[in-house]
CSV table of C-alpha atoms in Angstrom, one decimal:
chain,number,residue,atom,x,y,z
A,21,UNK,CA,12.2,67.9,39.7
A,22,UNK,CA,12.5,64.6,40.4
A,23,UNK,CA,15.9,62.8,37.4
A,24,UNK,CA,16.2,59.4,35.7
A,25,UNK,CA,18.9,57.3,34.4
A,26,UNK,CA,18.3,54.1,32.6
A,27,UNK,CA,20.4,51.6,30.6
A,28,UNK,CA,19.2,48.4,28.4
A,29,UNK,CA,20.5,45.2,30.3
A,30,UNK,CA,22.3,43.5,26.8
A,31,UNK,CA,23.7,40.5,26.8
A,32,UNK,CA,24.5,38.7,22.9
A,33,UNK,CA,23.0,41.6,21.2
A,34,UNK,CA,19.7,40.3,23.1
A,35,UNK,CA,17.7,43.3,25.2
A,36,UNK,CA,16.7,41.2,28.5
A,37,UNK,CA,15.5,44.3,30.4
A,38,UNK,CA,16.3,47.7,31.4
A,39,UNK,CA,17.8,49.0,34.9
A,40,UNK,CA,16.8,52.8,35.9
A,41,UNK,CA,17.3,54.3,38.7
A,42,UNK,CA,15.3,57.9,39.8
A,43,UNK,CA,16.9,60.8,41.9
A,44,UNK,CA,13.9,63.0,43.6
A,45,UNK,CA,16.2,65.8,45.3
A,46,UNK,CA,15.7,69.5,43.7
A,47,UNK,CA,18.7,70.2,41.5
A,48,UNK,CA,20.5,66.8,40.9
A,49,UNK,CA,21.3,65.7,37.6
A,50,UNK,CA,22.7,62.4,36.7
A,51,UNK,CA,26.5,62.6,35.1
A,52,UNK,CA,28.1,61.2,32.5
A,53,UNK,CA,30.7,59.0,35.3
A,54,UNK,CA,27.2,58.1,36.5
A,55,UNK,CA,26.0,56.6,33.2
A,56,UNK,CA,29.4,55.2,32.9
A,57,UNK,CA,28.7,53.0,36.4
A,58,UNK,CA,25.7,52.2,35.4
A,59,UNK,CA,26.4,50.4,32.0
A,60,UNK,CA,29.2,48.5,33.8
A,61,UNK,CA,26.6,47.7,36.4
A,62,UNK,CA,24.5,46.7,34.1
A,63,UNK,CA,26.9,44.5,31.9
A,64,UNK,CA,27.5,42.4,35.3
A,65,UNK,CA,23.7,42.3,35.8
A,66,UNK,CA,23.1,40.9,32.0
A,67,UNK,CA,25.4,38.0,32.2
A,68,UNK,CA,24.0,37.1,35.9
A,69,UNK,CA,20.2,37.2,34.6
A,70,UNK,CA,21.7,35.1,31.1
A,71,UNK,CA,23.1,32.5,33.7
A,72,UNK,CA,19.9,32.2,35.5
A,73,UNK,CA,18.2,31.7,32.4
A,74,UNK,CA,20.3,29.1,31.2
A,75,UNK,CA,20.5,27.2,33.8
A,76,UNK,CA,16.5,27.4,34.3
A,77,UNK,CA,16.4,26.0,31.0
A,78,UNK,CA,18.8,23.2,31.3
A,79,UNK,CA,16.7,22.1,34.4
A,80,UNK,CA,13.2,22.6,32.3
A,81,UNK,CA,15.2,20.4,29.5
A,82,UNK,CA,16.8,18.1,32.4
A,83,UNK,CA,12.8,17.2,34.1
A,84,UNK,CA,11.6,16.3,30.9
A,85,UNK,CA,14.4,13.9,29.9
A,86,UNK,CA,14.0,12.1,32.8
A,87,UNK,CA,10.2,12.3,32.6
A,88,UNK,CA,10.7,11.0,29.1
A,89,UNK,CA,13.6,8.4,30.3
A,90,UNK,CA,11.3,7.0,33.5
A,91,UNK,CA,8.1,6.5,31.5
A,92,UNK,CA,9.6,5.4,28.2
A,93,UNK,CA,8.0,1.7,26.9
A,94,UNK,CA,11.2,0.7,25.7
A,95,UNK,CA,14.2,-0.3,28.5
A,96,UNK,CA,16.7,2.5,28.2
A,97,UNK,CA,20.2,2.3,29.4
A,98,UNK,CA,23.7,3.7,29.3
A,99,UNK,CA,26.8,1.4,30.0
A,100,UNK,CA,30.4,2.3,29.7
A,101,UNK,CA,32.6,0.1,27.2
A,102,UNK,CA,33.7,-2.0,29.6
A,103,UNK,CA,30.1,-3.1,30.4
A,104,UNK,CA,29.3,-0.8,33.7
A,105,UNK,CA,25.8,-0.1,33.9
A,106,UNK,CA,25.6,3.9,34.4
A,107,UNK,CA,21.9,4.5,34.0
A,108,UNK,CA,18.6,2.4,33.2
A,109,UNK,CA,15.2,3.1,33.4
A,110,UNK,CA,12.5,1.0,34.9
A,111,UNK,CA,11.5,-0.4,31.6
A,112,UNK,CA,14.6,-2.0,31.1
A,113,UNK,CA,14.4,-2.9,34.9
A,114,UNK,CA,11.3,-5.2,34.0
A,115,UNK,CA,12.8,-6.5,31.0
A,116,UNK,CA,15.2,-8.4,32.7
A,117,UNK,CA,13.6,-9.1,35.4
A,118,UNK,CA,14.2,-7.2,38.2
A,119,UNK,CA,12.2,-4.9,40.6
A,120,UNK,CA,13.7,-1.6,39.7
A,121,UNK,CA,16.5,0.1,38.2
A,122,UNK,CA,18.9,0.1,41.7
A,123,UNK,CA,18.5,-3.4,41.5
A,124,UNK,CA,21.0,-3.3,38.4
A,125,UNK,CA,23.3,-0.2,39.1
A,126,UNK,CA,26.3,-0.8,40.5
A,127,UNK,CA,25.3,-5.0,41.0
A,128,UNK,CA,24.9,-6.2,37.4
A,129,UNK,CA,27.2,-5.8,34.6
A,130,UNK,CA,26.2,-5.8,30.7
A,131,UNK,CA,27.6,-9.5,30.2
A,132,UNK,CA,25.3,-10.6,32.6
A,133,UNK,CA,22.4,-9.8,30.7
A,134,UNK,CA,23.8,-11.6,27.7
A,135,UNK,CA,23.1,-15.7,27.1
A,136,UNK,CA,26.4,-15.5,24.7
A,137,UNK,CA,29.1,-12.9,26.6
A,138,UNK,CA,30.1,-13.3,22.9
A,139,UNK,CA,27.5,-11.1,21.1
A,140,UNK,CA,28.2,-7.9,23.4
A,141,UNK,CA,31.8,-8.7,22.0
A,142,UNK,CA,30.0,-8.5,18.6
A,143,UNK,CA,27.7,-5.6,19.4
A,144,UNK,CA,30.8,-3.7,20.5
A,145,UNK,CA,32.9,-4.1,17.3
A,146,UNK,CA,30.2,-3.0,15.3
A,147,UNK,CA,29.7,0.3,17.3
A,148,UNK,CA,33.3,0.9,17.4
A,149,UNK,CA,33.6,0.7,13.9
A,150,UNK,CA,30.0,2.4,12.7
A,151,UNK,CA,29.2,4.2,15.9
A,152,UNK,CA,25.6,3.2,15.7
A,153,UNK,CA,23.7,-0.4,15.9
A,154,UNK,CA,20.3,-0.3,14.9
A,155,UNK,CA,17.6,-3.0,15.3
A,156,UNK,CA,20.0,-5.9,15.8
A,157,UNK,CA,18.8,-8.9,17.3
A,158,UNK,CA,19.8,-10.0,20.7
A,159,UNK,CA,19.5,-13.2,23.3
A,160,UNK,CA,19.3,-11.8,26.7
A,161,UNK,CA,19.1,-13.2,30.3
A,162,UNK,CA,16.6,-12.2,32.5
A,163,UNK,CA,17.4,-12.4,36.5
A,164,UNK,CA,15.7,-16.0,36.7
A,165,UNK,CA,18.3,-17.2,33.7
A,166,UNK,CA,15.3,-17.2,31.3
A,167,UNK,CA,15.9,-16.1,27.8
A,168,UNK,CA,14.6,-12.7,26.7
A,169,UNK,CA,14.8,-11.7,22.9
A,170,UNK,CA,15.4,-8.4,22.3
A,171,UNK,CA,15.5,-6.0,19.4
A,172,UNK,CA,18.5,-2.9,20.3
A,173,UNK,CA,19.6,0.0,18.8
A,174,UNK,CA,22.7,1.8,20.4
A,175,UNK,CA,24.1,5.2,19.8
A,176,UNK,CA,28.2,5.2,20.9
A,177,UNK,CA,30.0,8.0,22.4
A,178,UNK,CA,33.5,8.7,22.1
A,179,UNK,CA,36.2,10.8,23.6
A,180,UNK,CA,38.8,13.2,21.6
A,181,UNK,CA,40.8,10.4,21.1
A,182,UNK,CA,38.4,8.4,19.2
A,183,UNK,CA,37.9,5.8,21.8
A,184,UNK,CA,34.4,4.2,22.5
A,185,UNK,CA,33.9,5.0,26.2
A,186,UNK,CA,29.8,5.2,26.8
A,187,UNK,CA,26.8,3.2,25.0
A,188,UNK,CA,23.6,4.7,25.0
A,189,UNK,CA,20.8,2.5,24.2
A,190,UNK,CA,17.3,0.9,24.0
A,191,UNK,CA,15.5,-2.7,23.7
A,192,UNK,CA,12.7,-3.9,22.9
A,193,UNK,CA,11.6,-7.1,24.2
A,194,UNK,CA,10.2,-9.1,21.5
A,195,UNK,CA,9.9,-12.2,23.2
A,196,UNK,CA,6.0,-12.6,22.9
A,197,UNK,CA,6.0,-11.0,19.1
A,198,UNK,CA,8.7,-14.1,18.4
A,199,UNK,CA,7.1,-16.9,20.7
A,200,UNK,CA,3.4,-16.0,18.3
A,201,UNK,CA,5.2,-15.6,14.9
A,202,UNK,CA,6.9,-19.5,15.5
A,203,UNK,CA,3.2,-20.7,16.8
A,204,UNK,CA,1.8,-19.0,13.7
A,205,UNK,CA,4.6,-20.8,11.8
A,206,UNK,CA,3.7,-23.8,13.0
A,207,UNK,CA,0.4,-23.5,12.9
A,208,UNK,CA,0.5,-23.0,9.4
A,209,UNK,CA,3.2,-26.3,8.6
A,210,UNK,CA,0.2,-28.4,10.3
A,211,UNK,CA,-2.6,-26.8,8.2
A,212,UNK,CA,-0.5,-27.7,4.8
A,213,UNK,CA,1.1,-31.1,5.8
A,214,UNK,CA,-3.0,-32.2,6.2
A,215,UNK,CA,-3.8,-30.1,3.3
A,216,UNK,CA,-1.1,-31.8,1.2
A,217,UNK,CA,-1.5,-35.4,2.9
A,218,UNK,CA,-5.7,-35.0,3.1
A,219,UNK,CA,-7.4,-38.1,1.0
A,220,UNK,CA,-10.1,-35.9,0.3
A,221,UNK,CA,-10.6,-32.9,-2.6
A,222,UNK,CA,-10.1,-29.8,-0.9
A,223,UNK,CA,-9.8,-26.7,-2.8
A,224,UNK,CA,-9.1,-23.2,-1.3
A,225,UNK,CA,-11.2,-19.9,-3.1
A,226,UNK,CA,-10.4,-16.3,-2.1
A,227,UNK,CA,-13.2,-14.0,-1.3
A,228,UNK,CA,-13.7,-13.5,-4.8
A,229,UNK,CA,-14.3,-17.1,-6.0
A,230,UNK,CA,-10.9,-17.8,-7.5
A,231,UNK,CA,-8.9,-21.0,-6.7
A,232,UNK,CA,-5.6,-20.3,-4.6
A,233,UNK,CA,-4.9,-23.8,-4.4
């Protein structure tokens, strides 16, 4: 009759699967040294199939990311300290101006896309000593040298030693939001200068009848 031999594939205390192997010739019988070469077998198999898995899940985890990273609204970049553009998505391509994110790699620097070099200088101190900025307001310069106003949050990374050596970060551009906010300002300084200058009576009611002014 035909013997069997099986042993759990283990790896973390986790059961992944089970290895077996079947002998058909009349008489055999699996051993104990056989079980022995089996489990050791099996060990090597475990941590191969664990490796496989991991690294099929890093890659699942790595395609969204950049899924996430390439159709993201909001320009995402990481620079090292020094101002060395490592990565950007093509948000923060169009933000400044340019056609696509090679356009900045390796051929713009993160003082170029300051109006005042200064504020980076700023921006830098602040995540050096907190290791986070968060919705800080920025003056940026697009590729044509026209102002872009931002809103940025940054995240920093450091080595053992404590050093700042990577900024991870985002911006919005807020330029349009600003630009209608100041035309909405001014709109409204026009509306009271005639209301406060106006010969005539004028009086303003809410919905509800009452006098605001």
């Amino acid at each position: 009759s035909e013997d069997w031999l099986g042993v759990p594939l283990i790896s973390k205390d986790v059961i992944l699967g089970l290895m077996t192997v079947q002998h058909y010739e009349k008489g055999h019988r699996f051993g104990e040294m056989d079980e022995r070469l089996m489990m050791a077998v099996a060990e090597h198999v475990a941590r191969a199939l664990e490796q496989k898995f991991a690294n099929e899940a890093l890659l699942a985890s790595e395609i969204r990311y950049r899924s996430l990273f390439e159709s993201a609204a909001w320009g995402i970049f990481q620079s090292s300290a020094k101002g060395e553009l490592l990565n950007v998505n093509p948000a923060l391509a169009s933000i400044f101006g340019y056609d696509s994110p090679e356009d900045m790699i390796g051929k713009v620097t993160a003082d170029d896309l300051y109006i005042d070099v200064g504020q980076r200088r700023r921006i830098l101190e602040e995540v050096t000593s907190k290791g986070v900025l968060k919705h800080a307001n920025i003056t940026g310069r697009r590729r044509d040298g026209s102002v872009m106003l931002g809103e940025m949050s940054i995240h920093g990374v450091f080595d053992a030693k404590g050093e700042l050596v990577r900024l991870d970060g985002a911006v919005e551009d807020v330029t349009e939001k600003h630009s209608a906010q100041v035309a909405l300002e001014k709109q409204k300084a026009y509306f009271r200068q005639l209301f406060d200058n106006s010969p005539l009576a004028i009086v303003l009611n809410d919905a509800e009848g009452s006098v605001r002014d």
